Amino acid sequence: MSGFDAHWLALREAADRRARADALTRMLRRALSGRPHLTVVDLGCGTGSNLRHVAPQLGGRQHWHLVDTDPKLLDAVPGAVEAWAAEAGDTARRTAPGMVVEGGSFRAEVTLERRDLAADPLPLGAADVVTASALLDLVGHAWLDRLVAACAAQRAAALLTLSYDGRIAWWPGDTTDATVRARVNRHQQGDKGFGPALGPHAAQAAAEVFRCAGYEVETAASDWHLDETEAELQQRLHAEWASAASQVDPADSTSVDAWLARRMDLLAAGTSNLVVGHTDVLALPPS
Ligand SMILES: C[S@@+](CC[C@H](N)C(=O)[O-])C[C@H]1O[C@@H](n2cnc3c(N)ncnc32)[C@H](O)[C@@H]1O
């Protein structure tokens, strides 16, 4: 188990979809054009949101290998992909190794693998592209170095999306916002199983390490813009931030609890707007 549940991933998927920097995916598609078949390895796949967002944009024949440590999330992939395909008017059927999804512009064979990416070798196989969304901020620098070395060894491209980058801005503001944000950002750098986490520095660090390996790197903002219509997502986010802030400074948990109560009052009143900063990274191997 990883601590991420399917309901939370479903809650954030719509915000993620709106936020993703699709210009980078289009650049990736152009860079790969001419290849008759693409192999994509998605690290920390959750229930498959990267597949759902990126496969139709890449187009053509693809094989997606989805990897996660959490068996419950992997079990949820087929149902989530079937529901998405049905909504889009595409077809998805289960096969012995996984699934096949066919849409107007693409056909994707999907395989699933349970693997602890912190402990086990990276299963890049013959990947043309390595993807990961909302994973990079959990990993440490040594793991990032390992990822970049593994990509470079086979000249795989990397599309690393939705890494939290330390920015949170609220409207209306509250005097305790900056304190909570600073503590959340410290908490983000705790060990999430991959050594001390890069947290808010993840995207910038990935861009630097890929550039050092000779890659051409593009970054773009992929911020969440949330208003009161995403009440459940906001409730869960604020509760997690309050918990993180209190873990960082337990002596000050009373003021954080009061902050959370004020934030929830604003949400209930229909006046809670925020931007949560994320960054997407595209790394293309030297041509
Ligand atoms: C924030 S979730 C993102 C999931 C998915 N990529 C998405 O965007 O919806 C992080 C994912 O990383 C996975 N993860 C965390 N630690 C892992 C590890 N050591 N090995 C493999 N996967 C891991 C979690 O199970 C979870 O699915």
PDB file of C-alpha atoms and ligand atoms in Angstrom:
ATOM      1  CA  MET A   1       0.000   0.000   0.000  1.00  0.00           C
ATOM      2  CA  SER A   2       1.242   3.480  -0.849  1.00  0.00           C
ATOM      3  CA  GLY A   3      -1.151   5.726   1.072  1.00  0.00           C
ATOM      4  CA  PHE A   4      -2.858   6.958  -2.118  1.00  0.00           C
ATOM      5  CA  ASP A   5      -6.415   5.748  -2.596  1.00  0.00           C
ATOM      6  CA  ALA A   6      -8.390   5.431  -5.804  1.00  0.00           C
ATOM      7  CA  HIS A   7     -11.027   7.912  -4.622  1.00  0.00           C
ATOM      8  CA  TRP A   8      -8.391  10.604  -4.049  1.00  0.00           C
ATOM      9  CA  LEU A   9      -6.853   9.951  -7.473  1.00  0.00           C
ATOM     10  CA  ALA A  10     -10.312  10.147  -9.089  1.00  0.00           C
ATOM     11  CA  LEU A  11     -10.997  13.418  -7.236  1.00  0.00           C
ATOM     12  CA  ARG A  12      -7.835  15.028  -8.544  1.00  0.00           C
ATOM     13  CA  GLU A  13      -8.045  13.665 -12.093  1.00  0.00           C
ATOM     14  CA  ALA A  14     -10.334  16.414 -13.419  1.00  0.00           C
ATOM     15  CA  ALA A  15      -8.132  19.151 -11.930  1.00  0.00           C
ATOM     16  CA  ASP A  16      -5.078  17.376 -13.333  1.00  0.00           C
ATOM     17  CA  ARG A  17      -6.655  17.122 -16.779  1.00  0.00           C
ATOM     18  CA  ARG A  18      -7.344  20.841 -16.927  1.00  0.00           C
ATOM     19  CA  ALA A  19      -3.891  21.674 -15.591  1.00  0.00           C
ATOM     20  CA  ARG A  20      -1.654  19.490 -17.735  1.00  0.00           C
ATOM     21  CA  ALA A  21       0.654  21.334 -20.112  1.00  0.00           C
ATOM     22  CA  ASP A  22      -0.523  19.639 -23.306  1.00  0.00           C
ATOM     23  CA  ALA A  23       1.886  21.683 -25.405  1.00  0.00           C
ATOM     24  CA  LEU A  24       4.620  19.404 -24.054  1.00  0.00           C
ATOM     25  CA  THR A  25       2.701  16.304 -25.125  1.00  0.00           C
ATOM     26  CA  ARG A  26       2.360  17.766 -28.620  1.00  0.00           C
ATOM     27  CA  MET A  27       6.126  18.382 -28.677  1.00  0.00           C
ATOM     28  CA  LEU A  28       6.658  14.774 -27.624  1.00  0.00           C
ATOM     29  CA  ARG A  29       4.361  13.533 -30.382  1.00  0.00           C
ATOM     30  CA  ARG A  30       6.257  15.554 -32.977  1.00  0.00           C
ATOM     31  CA  ALA A  31       9.599  14.252 -31.689  1.00  0.00           C
ATOM     32  CA  LEU A  32       8.378  10.657 -31.985  1.00  0.00           C
ATOM     33  CA  SER A  33       6.564  11.036 -35.281  1.00  0.00           C
ATOM     34  CA  GLY A  34       7.491   8.387 -37.798  1.00  0.00           C
ATOM     35  CA  ARG A  35       7.770   5.599 -35.254  1.00  0.00           C
ATOM     36  CA  PRO A  36       5.236   2.908 -36.156  1.00  0.00           C
ATOM     37  CA  HIS A  37       4.811   1.796 -32.539  1.00  0.00           C
ATOM     38  CA  LEU A  38       5.500   3.431 -29.185  1.00  0.00           C
ATOM     39  CA  THR A  39       6.310   1.736 -25.904  1.00  0.00           C
ATOM     40  CA  VAL A  40       5.431   3.892 -22.905  1.00  0.00           C
ATOM     41  CA  VAL A  41       6.312   2.950 -19.319  1.00  0.00           C
ATOM     42  CA  ASP A  42       4.230   4.802 -16.731  1.00  0.00           C
ATOM     43  CA  LEU A  43       5.852   4.847 -13.290  1.00  0.00           C
ATOM     44  CA  GLY A  44       3.580   5.192 -10.239  1.00  0.00           C
ATOM     45  CA  CYS A  45       0.567   4.781 -12.517  1.00  0.00           C
ATOM     46  CA  GLY A  46      -2.139   4.874  -9.838  1.00  0.00           C
ATOM     47  CA  THR A  47      -5.359   3.965 -11.658  1.00  0.00           C
ATOM     48  CA  GLY A  48      -3.980   4.944 -15.081  1.00  0.00           C
ATOM     49  CA  SER A  49      -4.658   8.672 -15.432  1.00  0.00           C
ATOM     50  CA  ASN A  50      -1.569   9.215 -17.582  1.00  0.00           C
ATOM     51  CA  LEU A  51      -2.706   6.548 -20.026  1.00  0.00           C
ATOM     52  CA  ARG A  52      -6.145   8.142 -20.226  1.00  0.00           C
ATOM     53  CA  HIS A  53      -4.781  11.608 -20.882  1.00  0.00           C
ATOM     54  CA  VAL A  54      -1.707  10.981 -22.995  1.00  0.00           C
ATOM     55  CA  ALA A  55      -2.509   7.944 -25.190  1.00  0.00           C
ATOM     56  CA  PRO A  56      -5.146   9.709 -27.354  1.00  0.00           C
ATOM     57  CA  GLN A  57      -2.787  12.667 -27.839  1.00  0.00           C
ATOM     58  CA  LEU A  58       0.155  10.517 -28.916  1.00  0.00           C
ATOM     59  CA  GLY A  59      -2.010   8.580 -31.362  1.00  0.00           C
ATOM     60  CA  GLY A  60      -1.058   5.473 -33.367  1.00  0.00           C
ATOM     61  CA  ARG A  61      -0.117   2.051 -32.026  1.00  0.00           C
ATOM     62  CA  GLN A  62       1.138   1.999 -28.481  1.00  0.00           C
ATOM     63  CA  HIS A  63       2.042  -0.340 -25.651  1.00  0.00           C
ATOM     64  CA  TRP A  64       1.598   1.096 -22.161  1.00  0.00           C
ATOM     65  CA  HIS A  65       3.281  -0.697 -19.278  1.00  0.00           C
ATOM     66  CA  LEU A  66       1.732   0.587 -16.050  1.00  0.00           C
ATOM     67  CA  VAL A  67       3.763   0.120 -12.868  1.00  0.00           C
ATOM     68  CA  ASP A  68       2.766   0.772  -9.266  1.00  0.00           C
ATOM     69  CA  THR A  69       3.508  -0.682  -5.864  1.00  0.00           C
ATOM     70  CA  ASP A  70      -0.100  -0.596  -4.701  1.00  0.00           C
ATOM     71  CA  PRO A  71      -2.147  -3.682  -5.699  1.00  0.00           C
ATOM     72  CA  LYS A  72      -5.462  -1.969  -4.925  1.00  0.00           C
ATOM     73  CA  LEU A  73      -4.700   0.832  -7.368  1.00  0.00           C
ATOM     74  CA  LEU A  74      -3.560  -1.637 -10.030  1.00  0.00           C
ATOM     75  CA  ASP A  75      -6.794  -3.607  -9.520  1.00  0.00           C
ATOM     76  CA  ALA A  76      -8.757  -0.404 -10.114  1.00  0.00           C
ATOM     77  CA  VAL A  77      -7.087   0.294 -13.487  1.00  0.00           C
ATOM     78  CA  PRO A  78      -9.293  -1.894 -15.749  1.00  0.00           C
ATOM     79  CA  GLY A  79     -12.559  -0.483 -14.385  1.00  0.00           C
ATOM     80  CA  ALA A  80     -11.310   3.099 -14.586  1.00  0.00           C
ATOM     81  CA  VAL A  81     -10.073   2.600 -18.157  1.00  0.00           C
ATOM     82  CA  GLU A  82     -13.320   0.895 -19.236  1.00  0.00           C
ATOM     83  CA  ALA A  83     -15.423   3.728 -17.788  1.00  0.00           C
ATOM     84  CA  TRP A  84     -13.262   6.350 -19.506  1.00  0.00           C
ATOM     85  CA  ALA A  85     -13.324   4.501 -22.847  1.00  0.00           C
ATOM     86  CA  ALA A  86     -17.107   4.085 -22.704  1.00  0.00           C
ATOM     87  CA  GLU A  87     -17.569   7.796 -22.029  1.00  0.00           C
ATOM     88  CA  ALA A  88     -15.340   8.669 -24.989  1.00  0.00           C
ATOM     89  CA  GLY A  89     -17.089   6.181 -27.293  1.00  0.00           C
ATOM     90  CA  ASP A  90     -13.904   4.083 -27.468  1.00  0.00           C
ATOM     91  CA  THR A  91     -13.566   0.372 -26.762  1.00  0.00           C
ATOM     92  CA  ALA A  92     -11.632  -1.285 -23.964  1.00  0.00           C
ATOM     93  CA  ARG A  93     -11.429  -5.020 -23.408  1.00  0.00           C
ATOM     94  CA  ARG A  94      -9.570  -7.104 -20.895  1.00  0.00           C
ATOM     95  CA  THR A  95      -6.931  -9.527 -22.185  1.00  0.00           C
ATOM     96  CA  ALA A  96      -4.746 -12.129 -20.482  1.00  0.00           C
ATOM     97  CA  PRO A  97      -1.809  -9.743 -19.961  1.00  0.00           C
ATOM     98  CA  GLY A  98      -3.928  -6.630 -19.352  1.00  0.00           C
ATOM     99  CA  MET A  99      -6.156  -4.666 -21.705  1.00  0.00           C
ATOM    100  CA  VAL A 100      -6.513  -3.338 -25.230  1.00  0.00           C
ATOM    101  CA  VAL A 101      -7.983   0.123 -25.714  1.00  0.00           C
ATOM    102  CA  GLU A 102      -8.982   1.406 -29.137  1.00  0.00           C
ATOM    103  CA  GLY A 103      -9.999   4.952 -29.878  1.00  0.00           C
ATOM    104  CA  GLY A 104     -10.400   6.909 -33.094  1.00  0.00           C
ATOM    105  CA  SER A 105      -6.738   7.907 -33.229  1.00  0.00           C
ATOM    106  CA  PHE A 106      -4.939   5.240 -31.234  1.00  0.00           C
ATOM    107  CA  ARG A 107      -4.725   1.605 -30.213  1.00  0.00           C
ATOM    108  CA  ALA A 108      -3.030   0.846 -26.901  1.00  0.00           C
ATOM    109  CA  GLU A 109      -2.106  -2.512 -25.461  1.00  0.00           C
ATOM    110  CA  VAL A 110      -1.879  -2.158 -21.712  1.00  0.00           C
ATOM    111  CA  THR A 111       0.079  -4.316 -19.274  1.00  0.00           C
ATOM    112  CA  LEU A 112       0.255  -3.908 -15.504  1.00  0.00           C
ATOM    113  CA  GLU A 113       3.039  -4.661 -13.083  1.00  0.00           C
ATOM    114  CA  ARG A 114       3.267  -4.470  -9.329  1.00  0.00           C
ATOM    115  CA  ARG A 115       6.728  -3.250  -8.398  1.00  0.00           C
ATOM    116  CA  ASP A 116       8.289  -1.199  -5.628  1.00  0.00           C
ATOM    117  CA  LEU A 117      10.108   1.436  -7.645  1.00  0.00           C
ATOM    118  CA  ALA A 118      12.033   2.589  -4.590  1.00  0.00           C
ATOM    119  CA  ALA A 119      13.636  -0.801  -4.040  1.00  0.00           C
ATOM    120  CA  ASP A 120      13.551  -2.670  -7.351  1.00  0.00           C
ATOM    121  CA  PRO A 121      15.274  -1.922 -10.666  1.00  0.00           C
ATOM    122  CA  LEU A 122      13.422   0.421 -12.990  1.00  0.00           C
ATOM    123  CA  PRO A 123      11.400  -1.652 -15.465  1.00  0.00           C
ATOM    124  CA  LEU A 124      12.043   0.481 -18.522  1.00  0.00           C
ATOM    125  CA  GLY A 125      12.298  -2.446 -20.951  1.00  0.00           C
ATOM    126  CA  ALA A 126      12.360  -1.045 -24.458  1.00  0.00           C
ATOM    127  CA  ALA A 127      10.587   2.188 -23.554  1.00  0.00           C
ATOM    128  CA  ASP A 128      10.470   4.970 -26.112  1.00  0.00           C
ATOM    129  CA  VAL A 129       8.855   7.169 -23.471  1.00  0.00           C
ATOM    130  CA  VAL A 130       8.845   7.118 -19.689  1.00  0.00           C
ATOM    131  CA  THR A 131       5.942   8.912 -18.047  1.00  0.00           C
ATOM    132  CA  ALA A 132       5.102   9.666 -14.436  1.00  0.00           C
ATOM    133  CA  SER A 133       2.493  12.017 -13.065  1.00  0.00           C
ATOM    134  CA  ALA A 134       2.452  13.331  -9.502  1.00  0.00           C
ATOM    135  CA  LEU A 135       5.327  10.998  -8.639  1.00  0.00           C
ATOM    136  CA  LEU A 136       8.482  13.045  -9.014  1.00  0.00           C
ATOM    137  CA  ASP A 137       7.909  15.185  -5.909  1.00  0.00           C
ATOM    138  CA  LEU A 138       7.945  11.976  -3.824  1.00  0.00           C
ATOM    139  CA  VAL A 139      11.385  10.816  -4.931  1.00  0.00           C
ATOM    140  CA  GLY A 140      14.886  11.688  -3.764  1.00  0.00           C
ATOM    141  CA  HIS A 141      17.832  12.970  -5.766  1.00  0.00           C
ATOM    142  CA  ALA A 142      19.582   9.578  -5.953  1.00  0.00           C
ATOM    143  CA  TRP A 143      16.448   7.997  -7.416  1.00  0.00           C
ATOM    144  CA  LEU A 144      16.110  10.841  -9.923  1.00  0.00           C
ATOM    145  CA  ASP A 145      19.720  10.271 -10.998  1.00  0.00           C
ATOM    146  CA  ARG A 146      18.911   6.581 -11.457  1.00  0.00           C
ATOM    147  CA  LEU A 147      15.849   7.405 -13.546  1.00  0.00           C
ATOM    148  CA  VAL A 148      17.758   9.779 -15.816  1.00  0.00           C
ATOM    149  CA  ALA A 149      20.620   7.276 -16.252  1.00  0.00           C
ATOM    150  CA  ALA A 150      18.126   4.532 -17.146  1.00  0.00           C
ATOM    151  CA  CYS A 151      16.349   6.776 -19.679  1.00  0.00           C
ATOM    152  CA  ALA A 152      19.662   7.928 -21.187  1.00  0.00           C
ATOM    153  CA  ALA A 153      20.941   4.344 -21.513  1.00  0.00           C
ATOM    154  CA  GLN A 154      18.187   3.648 -24.049  1.00  0.00           C
ATOM    155  CA  ARG A 155      17.597   7.170 -25.269  1.00  0.00           C
ATOM    156  CA  ALA A 156      14.034   7.200 -23.956  1.00  0.00           C
ATOM    157  CA  ALA A 157      12.105  10.448 -23.761  1.00  0.00           C
ATOM    158  CA  ALA A 158      10.497  11.408 -20.449  1.00  0.00           C
ATOM    159  CA  LEU A 159       7.223  13.222 -19.761  1.00  0.00           C
ATOM    160  CA  LEU A 160       7.025  13.950 -16.042  1.00  0.00           C
ATOM    161  CA  THR A 161       3.840  15.781 -15.218  1.00  0.00           C
ATOM    162  CA  LEU A 162       2.099  17.465 -12.294  1.00  0.00           C
ATOM    163  CA  SER A 163       4.980  17.772  -9.856  1.00  0.00           C
ATOM    164  CA  TYR A 164       3.994  20.052  -6.975  1.00  0.00           C
ATOM    165  CA  ASP A 165       6.349  23.036  -7.050  1.00  0.00           C
ATOM    166  CA  GLY A 166       5.777  24.770  -3.709  1.00  0.00           C
ATOM    167  CA  ARG A 167       3.345  27.492  -4.806  1.00  0.00           C
ATOM    168  CA  ILE A 168      -0.077  27.750  -3.192  1.00  0.00           C
ATOM    169  CA  ALA A 169      -2.078  30.975  -3.372  1.00  0.00           C
ATOM    170  CA  TRP A 170      -5.527  31.511  -1.860  1.00  0.00           C
ATOM    171  CA  TRP A 171      -8.295  34.045  -2.520  1.00  0.00           C
ATOM    172  CA  PRO A 172      -9.366  35.416  -0.151  1.00  0.00           C
ATOM    173  CA  GLY A 173      -6.131  35.275   1.825  1.00  0.00           C
ATOM    174  CA  ASP A 174      -5.662  34.440   5.497  1.00  0.00           C
ATOM    175  CA  THR A 175      -2.889  35.563   7.846  1.00  0.00           C
ATOM    176  CA  THR A 176      -1.834  31.927   8.482  1.00  0.00           C
ATOM    177  CA  ASP A 177      -1.643  30.897   4.789  1.00  0.00           C
ATOM    178  CA  ALA A 178       2.086  31.571   4.431  1.00  0.00           C
ATOM    179  CA  THR A 179       2.910  29.655   7.617  1.00  0.00           C
ATOM    180  CA  VAL A 180       0.913  26.634   6.497  1.00  0.00           C
ATOM    181  CA  ARG A 181       2.455  26.738   3.002  1.00  0.00           C
ATOM    182  CA  ALA A 182       6.001  26.906   4.398  1.00  0.00           C
ATOM    183  CA  ARG A 183       5.366  23.929   6.688  1.00  0.00           C
ATOM    184  CA  VAL A 184       3.684  21.942   3.907  1.00  0.00           C
ATOM    185  CA  ASN A 185       6.739  22.545   1.760  1.00  0.00           C
ATOM    186  CA  ARG A 186       9.022  21.290   4.524  1.00  0.00           C
ATOM    187  CA  HIS A 187       6.808  18.245   5.018  1.00  0.00           C
ATOM    188  CA  GLN A 188       6.964  17.554   1.279  1.00  0.00           C
ATOM    189  CA  GLN A 189      10.700  17.006   1.643  1.00  0.00           C
ATOM    190  CA  GLY A 190      10.329  14.172   4.141  1.00  0.00           C
ATOM    191  CA  ASP A 191      11.066  10.592   3.121  1.00  0.00           C
ATOM    192  CA  LYS A 192       8.205   9.124   1.056  1.00  0.00           C
ATOM    193  CA  GLY A 193      10.014   5.827   0.586  1.00  0.00           C
ATOM    194  CA  PHE A 194      12.569   7.092  -1.936  1.00  0.00           C
ATOM    195  CA  GLY A 195      14.926   8.885   0.504  1.00  0.00           C
ATOM    196  CA  PRO A 196      14.520  12.568   1.455  1.00  0.00           C
ATOM    197  CA  ALA A 197      12.035  13.787  -1.149  1.00  0.00           C
ATOM    198  CA  LEU A 198      12.746  16.490  -3.709  1.00  0.00           C
ATOM    199  CA  GLY A 199       9.279  17.861  -2.914  1.00  0.00           C
ATOM    200  CA  PRO A 200       8.809  21.357  -4.379  1.00  0.00           C
ATOM    201  CA  HIS A 201      12.221  21.190  -6.111  1.00  0.00           C
ATOM    202  CA  ALA A 202      11.446  18.040  -8.092  1.00  0.00           C
ATOM    203  CA  ALA A 203      10.674  19.500 -11.521  1.00  0.00           C
ATOM    204  CA  GLN A 204      13.608  21.898 -11.447  1.00  0.00           C
ATOM    205  CA  ALA A 205      15.952  19.108 -10.321  1.00  0.00           C
ATOM    206  CA  ALA A 206      14.683  16.793 -13.067  1.00  0.00           C
ATOM    207  CA  ALA A 207      15.197  19.488 -15.688  1.00  0.00           C
ATOM    208  CA  GLU A 208      18.795  20.020 -14.501  1.00  0.00           C
ATOM    209  CA  VAL A 209      19.726  16.339 -14.368  1.00  0.00           C
ATOM    210  CA  PHE A 210      18.223  15.604 -17.793  1.00  0.00           C
ATOM    211  CA  ARG A 211      20.049  18.633 -19.270  1.00  0.00           C
ATOM    212  CA  CYS A 212      23.319  17.372 -17.780  1.00  0.00           C
ATOM    213  CA  ALA A 213      22.663  14.062 -19.551  1.00  0.00           C
ATOM    214  CA  GLY A 214      22.417  15.925 -22.872  1.00  0.00           C
ATOM    215  CA  TYR A 215      18.641  16.019 -23.090  1.00  0.00           C
ATOM    216  CA  GLU A 216      16.645  18.878 -24.550  1.00  0.00           C
ATOM    217  CA  VAL A 217      14.305  19.920 -21.750  1.00  0.00           C
ATOM    218  CA  GLU A 218      11.102  21.960 -21.714  1.00  0.00           C
ATOM    219  CA  THR A 219       9.136  22.850 -18.619  1.00  0.00           C
ATOM    220  CA  ALA A 220       5.679  24.383 -18.296  1.00  0.00           C
ATOM    221  CA  ALA A 221       3.312  25.285 -15.500  1.00  0.00           C
ATOM    222  CA  SER A 222       0.468  22.852 -14.866  1.00  0.00           C
ATOM    223  CA  ASP A 223      -1.238  24.604 -11.975  1.00  0.00           C
ATOM    224  CA  TRP A 224      -4.486  23.537 -10.407  1.00  0.00           C
ATOM    225  CA  HIS A 225      -7.072  26.324 -10.385  1.00  0.00           C
ATOM    226  CA  LEU A 226      -9.714  25.352  -7.866  1.00  0.00           C
ATOM    227  CA  ASP A 227     -12.917  27.052  -6.818  1.00  0.00           C
ATOM    228  CA  GLU A 228     -15.744  26.049  -4.527  1.00  0.00           C
ATOM    229  CA  THR A 229     -17.241  23.725  -7.166  1.00  0.00           C
ATOM    230  CA  GLU A 230     -14.446  21.297  -6.265  1.00  0.00           C
ATOM    231  CA  ALA A 231     -15.458  21.249  -2.614  1.00  0.00           C
ATOM    232  CA  GLU A 232     -14.469  17.661  -1.843  1.00  0.00           C
ATOM    233  CA  LEU A 233     -11.027  18.053  -3.415  1.00  0.00           C
ATOM    234  CA  GLN A 234     -10.543  21.295  -1.500  1.00  0.00           C
ATOM    235  CA  GLN A 235     -11.687  19.722   1.790  1.00  0.00           C
ATOM    236  CA  ARG A 236      -9.269  16.861   1.425  1.00  0.00           C
ATOM    237  CA  LEU A 237      -6.381  19.094   0.346  1.00  0.00           C
ATOM    238  CA  HIS A 238      -6.825  21.515   3.222  1.00  0.00           C
ATOM    239  CA  ALA A 239      -7.156  18.681   5.751  1.00  0.00           C
ATOM    240  CA  GLU A 240      -3.938  17.097   4.441  1.00  0.00           C
ATOM    241  CA  TRP A 241      -2.099  20.414   4.488  1.00  0.00           C
ATOM    242  CA  ALA A 242      -3.245  21.083   8.068  1.00  0.00           C
ATOM    243  CA  SER A 243      -2.106  17.617   9.117  1.00  0.00           C
ATOM    244  CA  ALA A 244       1.282  18.080   7.401  1.00  0.00           C
ATOM    245  CA  ALA A 245       1.758  21.528   8.950  1.00  0.00           C
ATOM    246  CA  SER A 246       0.932  20.188  12.422  1.00  0.00           C
ATOM    247  CA  GLN A 247       3.395  17.321  11.991  1.00  0.00           C
ATOM    248  CA  VAL A 248       6.142  19.801  11.131  1.00  0.00           C
ATOM    249  CA  ASP A 249       5.394  22.021  14.143  1.00  0.00           C
ATOM    250  CA  PRO A 250       3.182  20.130  16.647  1.00  0.00           C
ATOM    251  CA  ALA A 251       3.463  22.948  19.200  1.00  0.00           C
ATOM    252  CA  ASP A 252       1.550  25.267  16.857  1.00  0.00           C
ATOM    253  CA  SER A 253      -1.216  22.871  15.833  1.00  0.00           C
ATOM    254  CA  THR A 254      -3.916  25.004  17.499  1.00  0.00           C
ATOM    255  CA  SER A 255      -3.371  27.911  15.113  1.00  0.00           C
ATOM    256  CA  VAL A 256      -3.303  25.496  12.171  1.00  0.00           C
ATOM    257  CA  ASP A 257      -6.584  23.916  13.310  1.00  0.00           C
ATOM    258  CA  ALA A 258      -8.105  27.408  13.519  1.00  0.00           C
ATOM    259  CA  TRP A 259      -6.795  28.139   9.995  1.00  0.00           C
ATOM    260  CA  LEU A 260      -8.427  24.950   8.731  1.00  0.00           C
ATOM    261  CA  ALA A 261     -11.738  25.887  10.356  1.00  0.00           C
ATOM    262  CA  ARG A 262     -11.644  29.363   8.747  1.00  0.00           C
ATOM    263  CA  ARG A 263     -10.779  27.857   5.360  1.00  0.00           C
ATOM    264  CA  MET A 264     -13.665  25.361   5.616  1.00  0.00           C
ATOM    265  CA  ASP A 265     -16.051  28.192   6.561  1.00  0.00           C
ATOM    266  CA  LEU A 266     -15.017  30.084   3.420  1.00  0.00           C
ATOM    267  CA  LEU A 267     -15.490  26.964   1.333  1.00  0.00           C
ATOM    268  CA  ALA A 268     -18.961  26.425   2.785  1.00  0.00           C
ATOM    269  CA  ALA A 269     -19.756  30.064   2.021  1.00  0.00           C
ATOM    270  CA  GLY A 270     -18.733  29.527  -1.610  1.00  0.00           C
ATOM    271  CA  THR A 271     -15.698  31.815  -1.542  1.00  0.00           C
ATOM    272  CA  SER A 272     -12.639  29.607  -1.609  1.00  0.00           C
ATOM    273  CA  ASN A 273     -10.335  29.934  -4.594  1.00  0.00           C
ATOM    274  CA  LEU A 274      -6.813  28.694  -4.874  1.00  0.00           C
ATOM    275  CA  VAL A 275      -3.984  27.953  -7.222  1.00  0.00           C
ATOM    276  CA  VAL A 276      -1.701  25.025  -6.479  1.00  0.00           C
ATOM    277  CA  GLY A 277       1.523  25.231  -8.436  1.00  0.00           C
ATOM    278  CA  HIS A 278       2.665  22.251 -10.473  1.00  0.00           C
ATOM    279  CA  THR A 279       5.266  21.917 -13.198  1.00  0.00           C
ATOM    280  CA  ASP A 280       5.466  19.508 -16.135  1.00  0.00           C
ATOM    281  CA  VAL A 281       8.790  18.454 -17.618  1.00  0.00           C
ATOM    282  CA  LEU A 282       9.479  17.063 -21.087  1.00  0.00           C
ATOM    283  CA  ALA A 283      12.944  15.649 -21.699  1.00  0.00           C
ATOM    284  CA  LEU A 284      13.906  14.627 -25.245  1.00  0.00           C
ATOM    285  CA  PRO A 285      17.064  12.622 -25.876  1.00  0.00           C
ATOM    286  CA  PRO A 286      19.795  14.212 -28.007  1.00  0.00           C
ATOM    287  CA  SER A 287      19.102  13.627 -31.684  1.00  0.00           C
TER     288      SER A 287
HETATM  289  C1  LIG B   1       0.142  10.934  -6.296  1.00  0.00           C
HETATM  290  S1  LIG B   1      -0.077   9.304  -6.854  1.00  0.00           S
HETATM  291  C2  LIG B   1      -0.157   9.562  -8.617  1.00  0.00           C
HETATM  292  C3  LIG B   1      -0.834   8.420  -9.333  1.00  0.00           C
HETATM  293  C4  LIG B   1      -1.034   8.631 -10.829  1.00  0.00           C
HETATM  294  N1  LIG B   1       0.212   8.775 -11.526  1.00  0.00           N
HETATM  295  C5  LIG B   1      -1.935   9.818 -11.069  1.00  0.00           C
HETATM  296  O1  LIG B   1      -1.425  10.851 -11.531  1.00  0.00           O
HETATM  297  O2  LIG B   1      -3.131   9.731 -10.789  1.00  0.00           O
HETATM  298  C6  LIG B   1       1.514   8.579  -6.650  1.00  0.00           C
HETATM  299  C7  LIG B   1       1.574   7.146  -7.117  1.00  0.00           C
HETATM  300  O3  LIG B   1       2.894   6.635  -6.888  1.00  0.00           O
HETATM  301  C8  LIG B   1       2.776   5.315  -6.412  1.00  0.00           C
HETATM  302  N2  LIG B   1       3.972   4.976  -5.645  1.00  0.00           N
HETATM  303  C9  LIG B   1       4.380   5.536  -4.475  1.00  0.00           C
HETATM  304  N3  LIG B   1       5.493   4.926  -4.050  1.00  0.00           N
HETATM  305  C10 LIG B   1       5.776   3.959  -4.954  1.00  0.00           C
HETATM  306  C11 LIG B   1       6.804   2.982  -5.051  1.00  0.00           C
HETATM  307  N4  LIG B   1       7.754   2.869  -4.116  1.00  0.00           N
HETATM  308  N5  LIG B   1       6.803   2.145  -6.121  1.00  0.00           N
HETATM  309  C12 LIG B   1       5.831   2.251  -7.072  1.00  0.00           C
HETATM  310  N6  LIG B   1       4.837   3.155  -7.025  1.00  0.00           N
HETATM  311  C13 LIG B   1       4.808   3.992  -5.977  1.00  0.00           C
HETATM  312  C14 LIG B   1       1.523   5.334  -5.547  1.00  0.00           C
HETATM  313  O4  LIG B   1       1.001   4.051  -5.318  1.00  0.00           O
HETATM  314  C15 LIG B   1       0.617   6.227  -6.371  1.00  0.00           C
HETATM  315  O5  LIG B   1      -0.121   5.488  -7.301  1.00  0.00           O
END
